[in-house]
Amino acid sequence: MKKLLIVLALTFIVPAFATTGRADTIILKAGHTLTPDHPYHLGLVYLADLLKERTNGEVLLQPQPNSMLGNEQELIEYMQMGSVEAAITSTGPLGGFTDAFLVFDLPFIFPDAATARRILDGPIGQKILESVENIDIIGITFFENGFRQITNSVRPILNPEDVKGLKIRTMQNKIHMATFSAIGAVPIPMPFGELYSAMKQGTIDGEENPIPLIYSSKFYEVQQYCSLTGHFYSPTPLFVSKTAWNKLTDEQKSIFRTAAAEARDYQRGLIDKQTAEYVDQLKEKGMRVDQVDKAVWLQAMEPVYDLFESQGGATALREVQRAIANHPAEPAAD
Ligand code: EAX
């Protein structure tokens, strides 16, 4: 009888433990829209390595580039449903889900990257990250895309007047669209995945994105001119779906948050490096790159601030402006 019990135990209990062991491995697919050589992806790979090591292989983050899991709007929806576990997305489509991030979409809201990072990592950014729990997403930290520059295939753009009548693709974001309307462009919102072919086919004249992205997505193949307007800073939050997050133990959550902050710093460092290095590379690829007088651009885009305030953004704007003013900028990192 005893023997039989031992045999039974070995037959049923041991495999049960083995199965539990496997089930404890949590796989988090992390989607984004850019190429595998962009800092989004490299930052996620860095995070994946840290997580694997620190959780003894129990939490496996799997970065998925090139809109493979969906465009940014879809990634947000899929995280809400729990069918995608994690993503980095720009704030572009977030405006369709929550007003919380819209203040960061204003033109020239941040004077430089160091200030942007300080505000995003400080109480204002953290409160905004926490707010998305209402829409079933956990905001972890802010990666970044960088300062956005205008490219086009029609003419050099030096002053805001130069964009008049040009069809400029924007992200699907009402602040961004209003900004380009304010300077007389025709904003054409579309997901990132459709952008390259729209430029190639000439259905749009131009677009705006940061230098590292313009380079990694090879926009120099279809755009001749680049203007260093730096009009929007593009923060890109790292999100985890609430469903996936709740599968982590408290210890794993804390490891995730610490590792994500380290990956964020690494990722921002890559953006700094590539922003500094890739302007020359774009010139080598045949693009004409122009400096602009940013003060003139800011003035032309000012009506967007009035619009934002009149649509309920006044308090958020004051809060961010006060935080920027209260701490003098550190040496610029952009
Ligand atoms: O987040 O859509 C865009 O232009 C974004 O820069 C891109 O999706 C990366």
Coordinates of C-alpha atoms and ligand atoms in Angstrom, one line a residue:
M1 CA 0.0 0.0 0.0
K2 CA 2.8 2.4 1.0
K3 CA 4.6 1.6 -2.2
L4 CA 1.5 2.2 -4.2
L5 CA 1.1 5.6 -2.6
I6 CA 4.7 6.5 -3.4
V7 CA 4.2 5.4 -7.0
L8 CA 1.0 7.4 -7.2
A9 CA 2.7 10.4 -5.7
L10 CA 5.5 10.3 -8.1
T11 CA 3.2 9.8 -11.1
F12 CA 0.9 12.6 -10.3
I13 CA 2.5 15.1 -7.9
V14 CA 5.9 15.3 -9.5
P15 CA 4.5 16.2 -13.0
A16 CA 2.1 18.6 -11.4
F17 CA 5.1 20.5 -9.9
A18 CA 6.9 20.3 -13.2
T19 CA 3.9 21.8 -15.0
T20 CA 3.6 24.6 -12.4
G21 CA 7.3 25.3 -12.9
R22 CA 6.7 25.9 -16.6
A23 CA 3.5 27.8 -16.1
D24 CA 5.4 30.3 -13.8
T25 CA 7.3 31.6 -16.8
I26 CA 5.6 34.8 -17.9
I27 CA 6.1 35.9 -21.5
L28 CA 5.4 39.5 -22.2
K29 CA 5.4 40.4 -25.9
A30 CA 6.3 44.1 -26.2
G31 CA 5.2 45.8 -29.4
H32 CA 6.4 49.0 -31.1
T33 CA 6.2 50.5 -34.6
L34 CA 9.9 51.1 -35.4
T35 CA 12.8 49.0 -36.8
P36 CA 15.0 46.6 -34.8
D37 CA 17.9 49.1 -34.9
H38 CA 16.0 52.0 -33.4
P39 CA 16.6 52.8 -29.7
Y40 CA 13.0 51.8 -28.9
H41 CA 14.0 48.2 -29.8
L42 CA 17.5 48.3 -28.3
G43 CA 16.0 49.7 -25.1
L44 CA 13.5 46.9 -24.9
V45 CA 16.2 44.3 -25.6
Y46 CA 18.2 45.8 -22.8
L47 CA 15.2 45.6 -20.5
A48 CA 14.5 42.0 -21.6
D49 CA 18.1 41.0 -20.6
L50 CA 17.9 42.6 -17.2
L51 CA 14.5 41.0 -16.5
K52 CA 15.6 37.5 -17.6
E53 CA 18.7 37.7 -15.4
R54 CA 17.0 39.2 -12.3
T55 CA 13.9 36.9 -12.4
N56 CA 15.9 33.8 -13.1
G57 CA 14.2 33.5 -16.5
E58 CA 10.7 33.7 -15.0
V59 CA 9.8 37.0 -16.8
L60 CA 10.6 37.0 -20.4
L61 CA 10.1 40.2 -22.4
Q62 CA 9.9 39.7 -26.1
P63 CA 10.3 42.9 -28.2
Q64 CA 8.3 42.9 -31.4
P65 CA 9.3 45.6 -33.9
N66 CA 7.8 47.1 -37.1
S67 CA 4.1 47.3 -36.0
M68 CA 4.1 43.5 -36.0
L69 CA 1.6 43.4 -33.1
G70 CA -0.3 46.4 -34.4
N71 CA -0.1 50.2 -35.0
E72 CA 0.1 52.4 -31.9
Q73 CA -3.6 52.9 -31.6
E74 CA -4.2 49.1 -31.9
L75 CA -1.4 48.4 -29.4
I76 CA -3.2 50.5 -26.8
E77 CA -6.5 48.8 -27.5
Y78 CA -4.9 45.3 -27.4
M79 CA -3.2 46.1 -24.1
Q80 CA -6.6 47.2 -22.7
M81 CA -8.1 43.9 -23.9
G82 CA -5.0 42.0 -22.6
S83 CA -4.1 40.4 -25.9
V84 CA -0.8 42.4 -26.1
E85 CA 1.1 42.4 -22.9
A86 CA 3.4 45.5 -23.4
A87 CA 4.2 48.3 -25.8
I88 CA 6.1 51.5 -26.3
T89 CA 3.9 54.1 -28.0
S90 CA 4.3 57.7 -28.8
T91 CA 1.8 60.0 -27.1
G92 CA 0.3 60.5 -30.6
P93 CA -2.7 58.2 -30.5
L94 CA -3.0 58.4 -26.7
G95 CA -5.1 61.5 -27.0
G96 CA -7.9 59.2 -28.2
F97 CA -7.9 57.4 -24.9
T98 CA -7.0 60.0 -22.3
D99 CA -6.4 63.7 -22.1
A100 CA -3.6 63.2 -19.6
F101 CA -0.7 63.2 -22.0
L102 CA -1.9 66.0 -24.3
V103 CA 0.0 68.7 -22.6
F104 CA 3.3 67.0 -23.7
D105 CA 2.1 67.2 -27.3
L106 CA 2.2 71.0 -27.4
P107 CA 4.8 72.6 -29.7
F108 CA 8.0 73.8 -27.9
I109 CA 6.6 72.9 -24.5
F110 CA 10.0 71.7 -23.3
P111 CA 13.2 73.8 -24.0
D112 CA 15.5 70.8 -24.1
A113 CA 15.7 67.1 -23.5
A114 CA 17.1 67.4 -19.9
T115 CA 14.1 69.5 -18.9
A116 CA 11.6 67.1 -20.6
R117 CA 13.2 64.1 -18.8
R118 CA 13.1 65.9 -15.4
I119 CA 9.4 66.7 -15.7
L120 CA 8.5 63.2 -17.0
D121 CA 10.5 61.4 -14.3
G122 CA 9.2 63.8 -11.6
P123 CA 5.8 64.0 -9.9
I124 CA 4.0 65.4 -13.0
G125 CA 5.1 62.6 -15.3
Q126 CA 4.5 59.9 -12.6
K127 CA 1.0 61.1 -11.9
I128 CA 0.2 61.0 -15.6
L129 CA 1.6 57.5 -15.9
E130 CA -0.5 56.3 -13.0
S131 CA -3.6 57.8 -14.4
V132 CA -3.8 55.3 -17.2
E133 CA -4.7 52.5 -14.8
N134 CA -8.2 53.8 -15.3
I135 CA -8.0 52.5 -18.9
D136 CA -6.6 49.1 -17.8
I137 CA -3.0 49.9 -18.7
I138 CA 0.0 50.3 -16.3
G139 CA 2.3 53.2 -17.1
I140 CA 5.9 52.1 -16.2
T141 CA 8.2 54.9 -17.4
F142 CA 9.0 57.2 -20.3
F143 CA 11.3 56.1 -23.1
E144 CA 11.7 58.7 -25.8
N145 CA 11.6 59.2 -29.5
G146 CA 13.3 62.6 -29.4
F147 CA 12.6 66.1 -30.8
R148 CA 10.6 66.0 -34.1
Q149 CA 11.9 67.6 -37.2
I150 CA 10.1 68.3 -40.5
T151 CA 11.0 66.5 -43.7
N152 CA 9.5 66.9 -47.1
S153 CA 10.1 66.2 -50.8
V154 CA 9.0 69.6 -52.2
R155 CA 11.3 72.5 -51.0
P156 CA 13.6 73.6 -48.2
I157 CA 11.5 74.7 -45.3
L158 CA 13.1 77.6 -43.3
N159 CA 10.1 79.6 -42.1
P160 CA 6.6 78.6 -41.1
E161 CA 5.3 80.2 -44.4
D162 CA 7.3 77.6 -46.3
V163 CA 4.9 74.8 -45.3
K164 CA 1.8 76.5 -46.6
G165 CA -0.3 74.1 -48.6
L166 CA 2.0 71.1 -48.1
K167 CA 0.4 67.9 -47.1
I168 CA 2.2 66.9 -44.0
R169 CA 1.5 63.6 -42.3
T170 CA 1.0 64.0 -38.6
M171 CA 0.3 61.5 -35.9
Q172 CA -3.4 60.9 -35.1
N173 CA -3.4 63.6 -32.5
K174 CA -5.5 66.7 -32.3
I175 CA -2.8 68.9 -30.9
H176 CA -0.3 67.9 -33.6
M177 CA -3.0 68.4 -36.3
A178 CA -3.9 71.8 -34.9
T179 CA -0.2 72.8 -34.9
F180 CA 0.2 72.1 -38.6
S181 CA -3.1 73.7 -39.4
A182 CA -1.9 76.8 -37.5
I183 CA 1.0 77.2 -39.9
G184 CA -1.0 76.6 -43.0
A185 CA -0.1 73.0 -43.8
V186 CA -2.6 70.4 -44.6
P187 CA -2.3 67.8 -41.8
I188 CA -2.9 64.2 -42.9
P189 CA -3.1 61.9 -39.9
M190 CA -2.1 58.3 -40.5
P191 CA -0.5 55.4 -38.6
F192 CA 3.3 55.1 -38.8
G193 CA 3.2 51.9 -40.8
E194 CA 1.6 53.6 -43.8
L195 CA 3.9 56.5 -43.8
Y196 CA 6.8 55.3 -45.9
S197 CA 4.7 54.2 -48.8
A198 CA 2.6 57.4 -48.7
M199 CA 5.8 59.4 -49.1
K200 CA 7.1 57.1 -51.8
Q201 CA 3.8 57.3 -53.7
G202 CA 3.7 61.1 -53.2
T203 CA 0.2 61.1 -51.6
I204 CA 1.8 63.3 -48.9
D205 CA 4.6 65.9 -49.3
G206 CA 6.2 65.6 -45.9
E207 CA 6.1 64.4 -42.3
E208 CA 7.8 65.0 -39.0
N209 CA 9.9 62.7 -36.8
P210 CA 13.1 62.7 -34.8
I211 CA 16.6 62.3 -36.4
P212 CA 17.2 58.7 -35.2
L213 CA 13.9 57.6 -36.7
I214 CA 14.4 59.4 -40.0
Y215 CA 17.6 57.6 -40.3
S216 CA 16.6 54.1 -39.1
S217 CA 13.4 54.1 -41.2
K218 CA 15.4 55.3 -44.2
F219 CA 13.2 58.3 -44.9
Y220 CA 16.1 59.9 -46.7
E221 CA 15.2 57.6 -49.6
V222 CA 11.9 59.4 -50.1
Q223 CA 12.4 62.8 -48.6
Q224 CA 14.9 65.4 -49.8
Y225 CA 14.7 68.1 -47.2
C226 CA 15.0 68.1 -43.4
S227 CA 14.4 71.2 -41.2
L228 CA 15.7 71.1 -37.7
T229 CA 12.5 72.6 -36.1
G230 CA 12.5 70.4 -33.0
H231 CA 8.8 71.5 -32.7
F232 CA 7.5 68.6 -30.6
Y233 CA 9.3 66.6 -28.0
S234 CA 8.1 63.0 -28.4
P235 CA 7.9 61.1 -25.1
T236 CA 7.1 57.4 -25.5
P237 CA 5.7 55.7 -22.5
L238 CA 6.4 52.0 -21.8
F239 CA 3.1 50.4 -20.9
V240 CA 2.1 47.0 -19.6
S241 CA -1.4 45.7 -19.9
K242 CA -3.1 45.5 -16.5
T243 CA -4.0 41.8 -17.2
A244 CA -0.3 40.9 -17.7
W245 CA 0.9 43.1 -14.9
N246 CA -1.4 41.3 -12.4
K247 CA 0.3 38.0 -13.3
L248 CA 3.6 39.3 -11.8
T249 CA 4.4 38.8 -8.2
D250 CA 5.1 41.9 -6.1
E251 CA 8.8 41.1 -6.3
Q252 CA 8.7 40.8 -10.1
K253 CA 6.9 44.1 -10.4
S254 CA 9.5 45.8 -8.4
I255 CA 12.3 44.2 -10.4
F256 CA 10.4 45.3 -13.6
R257 CA 10.2 48.9 -12.5
T258 CA 13.8 49.2 -11.4
A259 CA 15.0 47.5 -14.6
A260 CA 12.7 49.7 -16.8
A261 CA 14.3 52.9 -15.3
E262 CA 17.7 51.6 -16.1
A263 CA 16.6 50.7 -19.7
R264 CA 15.1 54.1 -20.0
D265 CA 18.4 55.8 -19.2
Y266 CA 20.2 53.6 -21.6
Q267 CA 17.6 54.2 -24.3
R268 CA 17.7 58.0 -23.9
G269 CA 21.5 57.8 -24.1
L270 CA 21.2 56.2 -27.5
I271 CA 18.7 58.9 -28.7
D272 CA 21.2 61.5 -27.6
K273 CA 24.1 59.8 -29.4
Q274 CA 22.2 59.2 -32.6
T275 CA 20.6 62.6 -32.7
A276 CA 24.2 64.1 -32.5
E277 CA 25.6 61.7 -35.1
Y278 CA 22.9 61.1 -37.7
V279 CA 22.5 64.6 -39.0
D280 CA 25.7 64.2 -40.9
Q281 CA 24.7 60.7 -42.0
L282 CA 21.5 62.1 -43.4
K283 CA 23.5 64.6 -45.4
E284 CA 25.7 61.9 -46.7
K285 CA 22.6 60.1 -47.8
G286 CA 21.8 63.1 -49.9
M287 CA 19.3 65.1 -47.7
R288 CA 19.6 68.8 -47.3
V289 CA 19.4 69.6 -43.6
D290 CA 18.5 73.2 -42.6
Q291 CA 18.7 75.0 -39.3
V292 CA 15.7 77.3 -38.5
D293 CA 15.0 80.1 -36.1
K294 CA 13.0 78.3 -33.5
A295 CA 11.6 81.5 -32.0
V296 CA 9.8 82.3 -35.3
W297 CA 8.3 78.8 -35.3
L298 CA 7.2 79.1 -31.7
Q299 CA 5.4 82.3 -32.4
A300 CA 3.6 80.9 -35.4
M301 CA 2.4 77.9 -33.3
E302 CA 1.3 79.9 -30.3
P303 CA -2.4 79.8 -31.2
V304 CA -2.3 76.1 -30.4
Y305 CA -1.7 77.1 -26.7
D306 CA -4.9 79.2 -26.7
L307 CA -6.8 76.3 -28.2
F308 CA -5.4 73.9 -25.6
E309 CA -6.3 76.2 -22.8
S310 CA -9.8 76.9 -24.1
Q311 CA -10.4 73.1 -24.4
G312 CA -9.8 72.4 -20.7
G313 CA -6.0 72.2 -20.7
A314 CA -5.2 75.4 -18.7
T315 CA -4.5 73.8 -15.4
A316 CA -2.2 71.1 -16.8
L317 CA -0.3 73.7 -18.9
R318 CA 0.3 75.9 -15.8
E319 CA 1.4 73.0 -13.8
V320 CA 4.0 72.0 -16.4
Q321 CA 5.1 75.5 -17.1
R322 CA 5.6 76.2 -13.3
A323 CA 7.6 73.0 -12.9
I324 CA 9.8 74.0 -15.8
A325 CA 10.4 77.5 -14.5
N326 CA 11.0 76.3 -10.9
H327 CA 14.0 74.4 -11.8
P328 CA 16.5 76.0 -14.2
A329 CA 17.3 73.7 -17.0
E330 CA 20.4 71.5 -16.7
P331 CA 22.9 71.6 -19.5
A332 CA 21.0 70.7 -22.7
A333 CA 21.2 67.1 -23.8
D334 CA 19.3 67.4 -27.1
Ligands
EAX1 O1 6.4 56.1 -31.9 O2 4.0 57.7 -35.7 C1 5.1 58.3 -35.5 O3 5.5 59.2 -36.3 C2 5.9 57.9 -34.3 O4 7.0 58.7 -34.3 C3 6.2 56.5 -34.3 O5 5.0 55.7 -34.4 C4 7.0 56.0 -33.2

